[in-house]
């Protein structure tokens, strides 16, 4: 009896850079590919680069990428005989794996039974304990009443972790410091889990303080072979979402790697696992590791493992799914050098890492590094999906070489028009604790003030350059000759807003493309040596205070996006604008949406009395919940949204009777 399962055309049940990553390896192996897409992704790169593509629904994931029936039908219509789930969406959904199998499609992943066994945190933990794998003490019982969970939390001892059993990515996870805080955090975790995974069940675990997050990459085939490909360190996290990943871990030596790897391999053999998978562990400060969960799919951070092993993990997935035996044994696995990856996300770090959406005006990825992305200048970043828009990966002979290369690559990456965490990523990589290999899961929380500290010198120089550019291109075109003559050596006042802060600037033209820019008492000399523009975007070579350098920019009316000294800077010319209205700060009692998103909870009713700062409406954007608070104390006059409704940024969600001045 043969164990081969041949296939010829692969449908990728995912989007963006994930789909492009699978397309790349599939095409190299001679397979045809089919993309699926929502109406929001109709012009996306993965749609254009696949051999065929099928629209499967509206923008919300539940209307498209989570529709099992639509995906299976797309495979039938295109003649695809295999499905790769990517990561996220349905990648760890046993119903999807079963539906593919029932439809005669090869599911490029583990069996539905394995997904069920390891995808449910409570069940997976029991399996691991039965297999002798070290696990964190906790509670994973069926009684999900608040009283029982609170009692179990007291038994375990605070601090405890609440974790959704059905999902990952940090959603449905809360750290609870005390019994008093437990009820509200439990409700919040259950609500988020229900919205994200359709299942509010949770488990409780003793909180391990400041551990390392270490994961072991495994592969297994249907012939009983299983290997591990070493570990990745994913300790640098924010709200349980990974930010920086690296391989190998600076905290794992050869002996510990062998123990953890052997444990992971024994665990997957015990459940007859097939395909790629990752066992995630917490490593405490005494060097003891504990099983946390298993991801039955390819990981976002798989490129760092590929970099140090020289293996194509998607290719291995396809070979195993086709029934081939693993082409290498454990002793054949070799590790070379060090690799680090950062996740570039559309989010506003200065506003609590709030997800962002909109038009990416200018996109120029680093040419010297591996960049996994599906972007282009002019691409729309929709509000319906994960905030990660690209991954930037560097490999070096040593950890510090990889770190330096990654910093340089980030410096060269141009992403203008949508706010990203680019500067924050660079701050993480430069921080001495990370540079020395000492980062734990508490790294960002412990060092947040330093990581969020803006570079005042760079911002001022960017402001100087922006003032010269805005003056030179008045009205979006070269300044009129009359304006040039009148302005020669005559200072012109500008009111500019840079990343939310307002500045009064004076610009005097001292010669052709030469300017004197004054901020406060400080004067700066600027010379625009050469400007290369295409439409609204361009690159300028500038001499600023005697130093020649380059900057990229995009201009749209009064808005200027500037990439200078490795940092994106957003500048708005407010010179002709009216003063900021009270409504912009919530002084009119209106609660406005802070981003595009979906309403998942309305927490008050018309007529209710609320306090300033009281939660009113919760929005979900890019898989994260954001609570909107009452700007003033008073009575709720009206609610203009309902649960499930999609809203745009700045839309009024609720109106609260503003206090009457005395």
XYZ file of C-alpha atoms in Angstrom:
662
model
C 0.000 0.000 0.000
C 1.472 3.337 -1.059
C 1.644 6.300 1.296
C 2.151 8.823 -1.495
C -0.482 11.527 -1.916
C 0.322 13.325 -5.176
C -1.095 16.767 -5.892
C -0.522 19.338 -8.620
C -2.272 22.598 -7.768
C -2.253 24.239 -4.319
C -4.882 26.645 -3.039
C -3.492 28.954 -0.354
C -6.188 29.723 2.205
C -4.591 32.951 3.384
C -3.573 36.417 2.268
C -0.708 38.876 1.907
C 2.875 37.960 2.679
C 1.824 34.548 3.977
C 0.288 33.596 0.644
C 3.265 34.989 -1.280
C 5.670 32.979 0.874
C 3.848 29.732 0.022
C 3.561 30.685 -3.656
C 7.333 31.155 -3.844
C 8.218 27.659 -2.642
C 5.315 25.968 -4.438
C 6.280 27.534 -7.743
C 9.932 26.542 -7.283
C 8.782 22.928 -6.855
C 6.644 23.025 -9.994
C 3.204 23.393 -8.415
C 0.480 25.716 -9.693
C -1.123 28.013 -7.138
C -4.564 29.447 -6.423
C -5.161 32.532 -4.283
C -8.351 33.420 -2.440
C -9.244 36.958 -1.493
C -11.829 39.216 0.066
C -13.191 42.250 -1.735
C -10.827 44.379 0.373
C -7.856 42.468 -1.085
C -8.894 42.465 -4.752
C -5.787 44.371 -5.812
C -3.343 42.661 -3.461
C -0.072 41.193 -4.680
C -0.893 37.630 -3.689
C -3.986 37.831 -5.907
C -1.972 39.071 -8.868
C 0.942 36.648 -8.495
C -0.974 33.376 -8.110
C -1.805 31.412 -11.257
C -5.507 31.750 -10.431
C -7.527 33.637 -7.837
C -11.084 33.443 -6.500
C -13.013 36.045 -4.496
C -14.557 34.367 -1.438
C -16.461 37.194 0.219
C -16.599 40.544 1.954
C -13.778 42.181 3.958
C -14.484 40.853 7.461
C -12.669 37.526 8.035
C -15.946 35.829 9.022
C -17.293 36.802 5.599
C -14.283 35.545 3.631
C -11.075 34.002 5.006
C -12.942 32.064 7.705
C -15.561 30.681 5.296
C -14.709 27.005 4.965
C -17.434 26.370 2.400
C -16.253 29.196 0.131
C -12.634 28.047 0.254
C -13.473 24.423 -0.522
C -15.717 25.594 -3.387
C -12.862 27.772 -4.721
C -10.653 24.668 -4.794
C -13.332 22.769 -6.687
C -13.830 25.544 -9.250
C -10.115 25.875 -9.992
C -9.213 22.184 -9.874
C -6.897 22.601 -6.894
C -6.171 19.280 -5.212
C -4.295 20.537 -2.139
C -4.769 23.350 0.383
C -2.073 25.179 2.329
C -3.599 27.094 5.284
C -0.632 29.398 5.944
C -0.741 30.754 9.488
C -3.614 32.520 11.178
C -7.253 32.313 10.064
C -8.107 28.592 9.579
C -4.568 27.208 9.903
C -5.349 25.456 13.200
C -9.035 24.772 12.621
C -9.870 21.067 12.782
C -13.180 21.601 10.960
C -11.313 23.105 8.026
C -8.784 20.271 7.914
C -11.647 17.762 8.028
C -13.623 19.590 5.322
C -10.573 19.489 3.053
C -10.107 15.777 3.678
C -13.812 15.094 3.077
C -13.614 17.002 -0.215
C -10.678 14.889 -1.371
C -8.171 17.722 -0.913
C -4.712 17.213 0.565
C -4.469 19.397 3.663
C -0.864 20.594 3.951
C -0.724 20.275 7.696
C -1.506 17.799 10.460
C -4.613 15.668 10.708
C -7.843 17.065 12.195
C -7.305 14.711 15.138
C -3.855 16.175 15.852
C -5.172 19.714 15.564
C -7.944 18.901 18.050
C -5.507 17.233 20.424
C -2.999 20.086 20.477
C -5.138 23.086 19.570
C -7.112 23.019 22.802
C -4.838 24.270 25.576
C -6.436 22.248 28.351
C -6.387 18.990 26.405
C -2.895 19.591 25.034
C -1.566 20.239 28.497
C -3.001 16.940 29.736
C -1.457 15.072 26.790
C 1.915 16.628 27.523
C 1.699 15.776 31.221
C 0.831 12.171 30.322
C 3.890 12.120 28.047
C 6.126 13.346 30.869
C 6.649 16.848 29.466
C 7.145 19.505 32.191
C 4.000 21.671 32.486
C 3.092 24.766 34.472
C 0.861 24.078 37.510
C -2.684 25.344 36.973
C -6.337 24.511 36.312
C -7.804 23.179 33.073
C -11.143 21.808 34.246
C -14.565 21.816 32.620
C -16.215 23.921 35.335
C -15.922 27.426 33.888
C -18.050 29.235 36.456
C -16.599 32.447 37.819
C -16.750 31.061 41.359
C -14.785 27.915 40.479
C -12.208 29.800 38.443
C -11.737 32.353 41.225
C -11.311 29.562 43.786
C -8.752 27.802 41.576
C -6.851 31.050 41.110
C -6.644 31.392 44.903
C -5.398 27.799 45.149
C -2.715 28.325 42.492
C -1.651 31.599 44.092
C -1.356 35.042 42.530
C -0.098 36.158 40.127
C -1.904 33.815 37.710
C -2.341 33.747 33.957
C -5.762 33.439 32.320
C -5.486 31.846 28.861
C -8.122 31.150 26.231
C -8.075 27.430 25.461
C -8.987 27.789 21.799
C -6.515 30.254 20.404
C -3.192 32.017 20.503
C -1.493 35.260 19.578
C -2.021 36.653 23.063
C -5.760 37.063 22.573
C -7.840 35.954 25.548
C -4.768 36.117 27.797
C -4.505 38.198 30.960
C -2.017 38.450 33.835
C -3.879 38.782 37.154
C -2.017 40.183 40.132
C -4.723 39.895 42.798
C -8.068 38.323 43.688
C -9.708 41.760 43.485
C -8.694 42.192 39.852
C -9.651 38.642 38.851
C -13.388 39.023 37.986
C -12.977 41.933 35.564
C -9.888 40.466 33.861
C -11.658 37.110 33.560
C -14.629 38.786 31.851
C -12.288 40.671 29.519
C -10.328 37.521 28.587
C -13.491 35.498 27.992
C -15.049 38.251 25.874
C -11.929 38.607 23.727
C -11.633 34.825 23.343
C -15.281 34.509 22.324
C -14.923 37.241 19.705
C -11.622 35.905 18.361
C -12.224 32.152 18.466
C -15.917 31.614 19.140
C -15.050 29.905 22.444
C -14.869 31.618 25.851
C -13.288 28.691 27.730
C -10.078 29.465 29.627
C -7.424 27.740 31.672
C -5.441 29.128 34.607
C -1.707 28.805 35.162
C 0.757 29.955 37.743
C 2.477 33.055 36.374
C 6.181 32.505 35.824
C 7.817 35.871 36.372
C 10.065 37.236 33.615
C 10.697 33.976 31.752
C 12.147 33.458 28.294
C 9.709 32.390 25.585
C 11.458 29.554 23.761
C 9.921 27.504 20.971
C 11.169 24.350 19.263
C 10.512 23.840 15.545
C 9.650 20.228 14.733
C 8.891 18.244 11.588
C 7.363 14.780 11.406
C 6.298 12.543 8.533
C 3.784 9.700 8.209
C 6.598 7.138 8.270
C 7.310 7.666 11.974
C 10.261 10.035 11.535
C 10.501 13.238 13.556
C 13.230 15.847 13.995
C 13.665 19.254 15.563
C 15.324 22.248 13.922
C 16.508 23.968 17.069
C 14.930 26.760 19.045
C 13.766 30.301 18.522
C 13.723 32.950 21.233
C 10.515 35.006 21.075
C 10.834 36.745 24.429
C 10.492 40.324 23.165
C 6.714 40.686 23.252
C 4.081 43.346 23.739
C 0.687 42.265 25.086
C 1.774 38.676 24.437
C 2.332 39.499 20.746
C 5.813 38.696 19.475
C 7.846 41.677 18.264
C 11.381 40.318 17.805
C 12.362 36.674 17.202
C 15.786 35.123 16.903
C 17.565 31.821 16.440
C 19.358 30.436 18.271
C 18.405 31.756 21.706
C 21.180 33.546 23.630
C 19.875 31.752 26.756
C 20.066 28.201 25.386
C 23.294 26.212 25.256
C 23.900 22.975 23.368
C 22.935 20.739 26.294
C 19.647 22.550 26.962
C 18.885 22.578 23.234
C 19.331 18.818 23.112
C 17.017 18.298 26.115
C 14.292 20.601 24.835
C 14.546 19.219 21.309
C 14.351 15.618 22.487
C 11.300 16.489 24.625
C 9.561 18.105 21.641
C 10.305 15.187 19.320
C 9.066 12.631 21.874
C 5.854 14.633 22.320
C 4.976 14.757 18.611
C 5.796 11.104 18.140
C 3.402 10.283 20.984
C 0.477 11.799 19.059
C 1.597 10.518 15.608
C 1.967 14.065 14.378
C 2.607 14.870 10.707
C 3.972 18.082 9.213
C 5.432 21.269 10.668
C 4.729 22.233 14.247
C 6.099 24.282 17.087
C 6.178 23.479 20.784
C 6.330 26.608 22.893
C 7.999 26.626 26.310
C 8.640 29.081 29.099
C 12.203 28.995 30.391
C 12.522 30.282 33.956
C 15.508 32.011 35.506
C 16.757 28.730 36.990
C 16.924 27.052 33.567
C 13.781 24.914 33.984
C 11.460 24.792 30.997
C 7.681 24.260 30.967
C 5.374 23.367 28.099
C 3.041 26.220 27.217
C 1.268 25.266 23.977
C 1.740 23.730 20.552
C 1.099 25.506 17.268
C 0.077 22.960 14.630
C 1.208 25.072 11.690
C 4.043 27.052 10.229
C 5.061 30.007 12.403
C 5.319 33.667 11.449
C 8.946 33.560 12.599
C 9.981 30.503 10.550
C 12.459 32.554 8.412
C 15.006 32.733 11.248
C 15.073 28.927 11.413
C 15.446 28.769 7.633
C 18.345 31.219 7.834
C 20.412 29.198 10.317
C 19.584 25.730 8.901
C 19.576 26.520 5.169
C 16.263 24.645 4.846
C 13.048 25.717 3.101
C 10.348 24.871 5.637
C 7.487 25.321 3.176
C 9.197 22.904 0.805
C 9.479 20.407 3.659
C 5.771 20.866 4.366
C 4.882 20.105 0.748
C 7.108 17.036 0.623
C 5.685 15.602 3.843
C 2.121 16.314 2.696
C 2.844 14.432 -0.549
C 3.800 11.372 1.500
C 7.568 11.627 1.220
C 9.806 10.720 4.137
C 11.760 13.547 5.742
C 14.881 14.048 3.609
C 17.195 14.421 6.624
C 17.812 12.896 10.034
C 18.471 14.694 13.289
C 22.223 14.302 12.915
C 22.013 15.971 9.492
C 20.641 19.216 10.909
C 23.335 21.896 11.044
C 23.111 25.371 12.542
C 25.109 28.241 11.055
C 25.301 31.757 12.427
C 22.502 33.766 13.962
C 19.267 35.253 12.584
C 16.926 37.925 13.947
C 13.490 38.942 12.677
C 11.337 41.961 13.502
C 7.650 42.407 12.751
C 6.849 45.689 11.047
C 3.306 46.568 12.113
C 0.859 49.298 11.127
C 0.391 50.776 14.574
C 0.879 54.067 16.383
C 3.356 53.471 19.177
C 2.751 56.924 20.671
C -0.970 56.131 21.059
C -0.666 52.861 22.916
C 0.299 50.842 19.807
C -3.106 51.494 18.280
C -3.583 49.666 14.934
C -3.518 51.876 11.851
C -4.956 51.553 8.371
C -4.918 53.643 5.216
C -2.828 54.180 2.092
C 0.854 53.301 2.107
C 2.086 56.250 0.060
C 5.687 55.113 -0.374
C 7.157 51.656 0.215
C 10.837 50.837 -0.362
C 11.944 47.693 1.512
C 15.586 47.172 2.401
C 17.491 45.637 -0.495
C 20.173 44.007 1.650
C 17.924 41.820 3.820
C 15.188 39.232 3.500
C 11.867 41.084 3.678
C 8.653 39.058 3.682
C 5.903 41.403 2.469
C 3.086 41.890 -0.010
C 3.193 45.666 -0.260
C 3.748 48.329 -2.879
C 3.538 52.102 -2.979
C -0.130 53.045 -3.054
C -1.288 49.821 -1.378
C -4.208 49.993 1.030
C -3.682 48.685 4.554
C -7.194 47.490 5.506
C -8.478 47.601 9.098
C -9.895 44.075 9.036
C -6.781 41.950 9.495
C -3.639 41.599 11.587
C -1.547 44.769 11.933
C 1.687 43.085 10.784
C 2.520 44.282 7.275
C 6.060 42.942 6.811
C 8.834 40.919 8.405
C 12.474 41.996 8.151
C 15.100 39.288 8.699
C 18.885 39.499 9.018
C 21.432 36.676 9.197
C 25.020 36.981 10.333
C 27.971 34.910 11.445
C 27.395 36.150 14.999
C 24.415 37.504 16.902
C 25.811 41.018 16.974
C 26.493 40.951 13.245
C 22.893 39.926 12.586
C 21.689 42.670 14.936
C 23.778 45.341 13.203
C 22.609 44.219 9.766
C 18.997 44.290 10.878
C 19.385 47.791 12.310
C 20.891 48.971 9.036
C 18.098 47.307 7.048
C 15.457 48.976 9.215
C 17.239 52.288 8.695
C 16.923 51.801 4.919
C 13.279 50.673 4.937
C 10.912 53.403 3.750
C 7.254 53.067 4.805
C 5.366 56.364 4.531
C 1.680 57.204 4.718
C 0.655 54.750 7.426
C 2.160 54.974 10.903
C 4.286 51.939 11.815
C 6.380 50.679 14.723
C 9.620 51.045 12.740
C 11.366 53.393 15.168
C 10.285 51.282 18.144
C 11.792 48.163 16.548
C 15.103 49.933 16.127
C 14.999 51.066 19.754
C 14.477 47.448 20.862
C 17.449 46.233 18.836
C 19.712 49.027 20.113
C 18.787 48.691 23.785
C 21.767 47.385 25.787
C 19.707 44.644 27.487
C 18.705 43.192 24.115
C 22.155 43.761 22.640
C 23.653 41.726 25.487
C 21.124 38.912 24.988
C 19.323 39.509 28.285
C 15.748 40.203 27.131
C 12.922 38.293 28.830
C 9.172 38.553 28.292
C 9.272 41.567 30.643
C 11.721 43.450 28.386
C 9.283 45.905 26.777
C 7.257 46.558 29.922
C 10.389 47.079 32.004
C 12.137 49.380 29.523
C 9.142 50.984 27.825
C 10.031 54.569 28.755
C 13.456 54.269 27.169
C 12.114 52.399 24.128
C 9.455 55.053 23.508
C 11.761 58.028 24.016
C 11.841 60.009 20.760
C 15.124 61.146 19.263
C 14.705 64.893 19.736
C 17.726 65.775 17.588
C 16.487 63.743 14.619
C 12.981 65.170 14.944
C 14.285 68.749 14.963
C 16.459 68.142 11.912
C 13.508 66.480 10.172
C 11.402 69.534 11.031
C 14.041 71.805 9.505
C 14.148 69.767 6.298
C 10.349 69.568 6.156
C 10.054 73.357 6.492
C 12.441 73.867 3.573
C 10.647 71.303 1.426
C 7.197 72.722 2.199
C 8.436 76.231 1.443
C 10.123 75.141 -1.781
C 7.063 73.224 -3.011
C 4.409 75.705 -1.859
C 0.991 74.451 -2.853
C 2.421 71.108 -3.941
C 4.358 72.643 -6.873
C 7.543 74.729 -7.176
C 7.067 78.105 -5.541
C 6.002 80.901 -7.864
C 8.758 83.321 -9.014
C 7.005 86.301 -7.366
C 6.894 84.453 -4.041
C 10.563 83.621 -4.424
C 11.459 87.301 -5.031
C 9.345 88.545 -2.145
C 10.598 85.844 0.186
C 14.299 86.337 -0.534
C 15.850 86.822 2.920
C 12.422 87.721 4.301
C 11.424 85.171 6.962
C 8.067 83.489 6.404
C 6.335 81.998 9.444
C 4.999 78.437 9.285
C 2.993 76.476 11.827
C 3.900 72.806 11.470
C 2.668 69.747 13.326
C 5.174 66.914 13.645
C 3.923 63.600 15.003
C 1.208 65.435 16.948
C 3.355 68.295 18.352
C 3.038 71.855 16.976
C 6.041 74.032 16.118
C 6.425 77.616 14.982
C 9.097 77.803 12.278
C 10.484 80.672 10.200
C 11.985 80.129 6.755
C 14.038 82.630 4.753
C 15.334 81.875 1.265
C 18.965 82.901 1.002
C 19.541 81.741 -2.561
C 18.363 79.205 -5.127
C 17.404 76.109 -3.079
C 19.200 77.589 -0.057
C 17.289 78.414 3.127
C 17.736 79.626 6.661
C 15.285 77.855 8.982
C 14.784 79.240 12.486
C 13.213 77.270 15.344
C 13.145 79.244 18.557
C 16.558 80.834 18.863
C 18.334 78.256 16.728
C 19.149 78.818 13.048
C 19.797 76.008 10.579
C 21.242 76.293 7.104
C 19.605 74.071 4.458
C 20.603 73.512 0.843
C 18.560 71.255 -1.430
C 21.344 69.878 -3.611
C 19.209 67.632 -5.815
C 15.567 66.606 -5.793
C 14.289 63.662 -7.812
C 10.502 63.506 -7.872
C 7.948 61.216 -9.472
C 4.452 62.547 -8.926
C 3.977 63.363 -5.242
C 6.964 61.291 -4.071
C 10.647 61.945 -4.313
C 14.139 61.792 -2.882
C 16.123 64.839 -1.912
C 19.854 65.214 -1.397
C 20.309 67.911 1.214
C 23.072 69.713 3.066
C 21.772 70.424 6.569
C 24.040 72.407 8.890
C 27.011 71.415 6.757
C 26.248 67.680 6.578
C 25.097 66.145 3.280
C 22.535 63.315 3.451
C 19.420 61.980 1.716
C 15.738 61.776 2.575
C 12.632 60.352 0.922
C 9.327 62.196 0.980
C 5.715 62.203 -0.157
C 3.696 65.401 -0.426
C -0.092 65.665 -0.536
C -1.316 69.216 -0.083
C -0.553 70.306 3.461
C 0.649 66.819 4.421
C 4.282 65.772 4.117
C 5.596 62.308 4.944
C 9.351 62.243 5.365
C 11.825 59.387 5.820
C 14.915 60.953 7.329
C 17.825 59.438 9.265
C 16.077 56.077 9.224
C 12.885 57.434 10.781
C 9.456 58.191 9.323
C 8.165 61.645 10.227
C 4.676 62.980 9.485
C 4.447 66.759 9.057
C 1.256 68.766 8.588
C 1.335 72.414 7.500
C -1.212 74.150 9.737
C -0.200 77.672 8.742
C -3.554 78.391 7.111
C -5.642 76.090 9.326
C -8.101 77.227 11.944
C -7.259 76.618 15.576
C -7.923 73.148 16.838
C -11.606 72.724 17.633
C -12.840 71.569 20.999
C -14.392 68.551 19.322
C -10.947 67.223 18.422
C -10.208 66.638 22.100
C -13.592 65.308 23.099
C -14.561 68.558 24.830
C -17.970 68.435 23.167
C -18.852 65.172 24.928
C -18.718 63.078 21.751
C -16.981 59.694 21.831
C -15.289 59.220 18.458
C -13.771 56.088 16.959
C -10.002 56.226 17.285
C -9.546 53.936 14.278
C -11.452 51.969 11.674
C -12.890 48.929 13.410
C -15.848 46.762 14.356
C -18.049 47.368 17.400
C -17.809 44.334 19.706
C -19.410 45.796 22.836
C -21.634 48.724 23.803
C -21.140 49.137 27.539
C -23.712 51.836 28.355
C -27.310 52.656 27.467
C -29.022 55.906 26.574
C -29.878 57.801 29.735
C -27.087 56.264 31.818
C -24.985 58.505 34.036
C -21.279 57.984 33.347
C -18.045 59.201 34.870
C -15.190 60.667 32.876
C -12.965 57.799 31.789
C -15.722 55.179 32.060
C -15.731 52.546 29.257
C -18.461 53.256 26.708
C -17.804 51.283 23.512
C -15.263 48.597 22.590
C -13.951 48.372 19.028
C -11.954 45.548 17.502
C -9.347 46.410 14.879
C -6.647 44.154 13.497
C -7.507 41.415 15.995
C -7.192 43.647 19.066
C -9.852 45.222 21.284
C -9.781 48.948 22.066
C -12.001 50.395 24.778
C -13.296 53.938 24.156
C -13.862 56.012 27.284
C -16.249 58.802 28.184
C -14.395 62.135 27.719
C -16.604 63.877 30.303
C -18.939 62.993 33.145
C -22.635 63.280 32.370
C -25.679 61.580 30.897
C -25.536 59.447 27.727
C -27.651 61.401 25.256
C -27.365 58.970 22.378
C -25.650 55.893 20.939
C -25.114 55.806 17.184
C -23.661 52.292 16.786
C -24.560 48.711 17.568
C -22.612 45.522 18.147
C -21.217 44.080 14.911
C -21.232 47.385 13.049
C -18.128 48.459 11.108
C -17.134 52.080 11.745
C -14.569 54.462 10.310
C -12.061 56.540 12.240
C -13.484 59.700 13.864
C -17.103 58.536 13.556
C -19.223 59.532 16.562
C -20.033 56.427 18.610
C -21.853 58.059 21.490
C -22.724 61.493 22.809
C -22.543 62.472 26.446
C -24.175 65.575 27.842
C -21.331 67.989 28.361
C -21.129 69.635 31.783
C -22.613 73.111 32.053
C -20.051 75.758 32.877
C -20.603 77.443 36.222
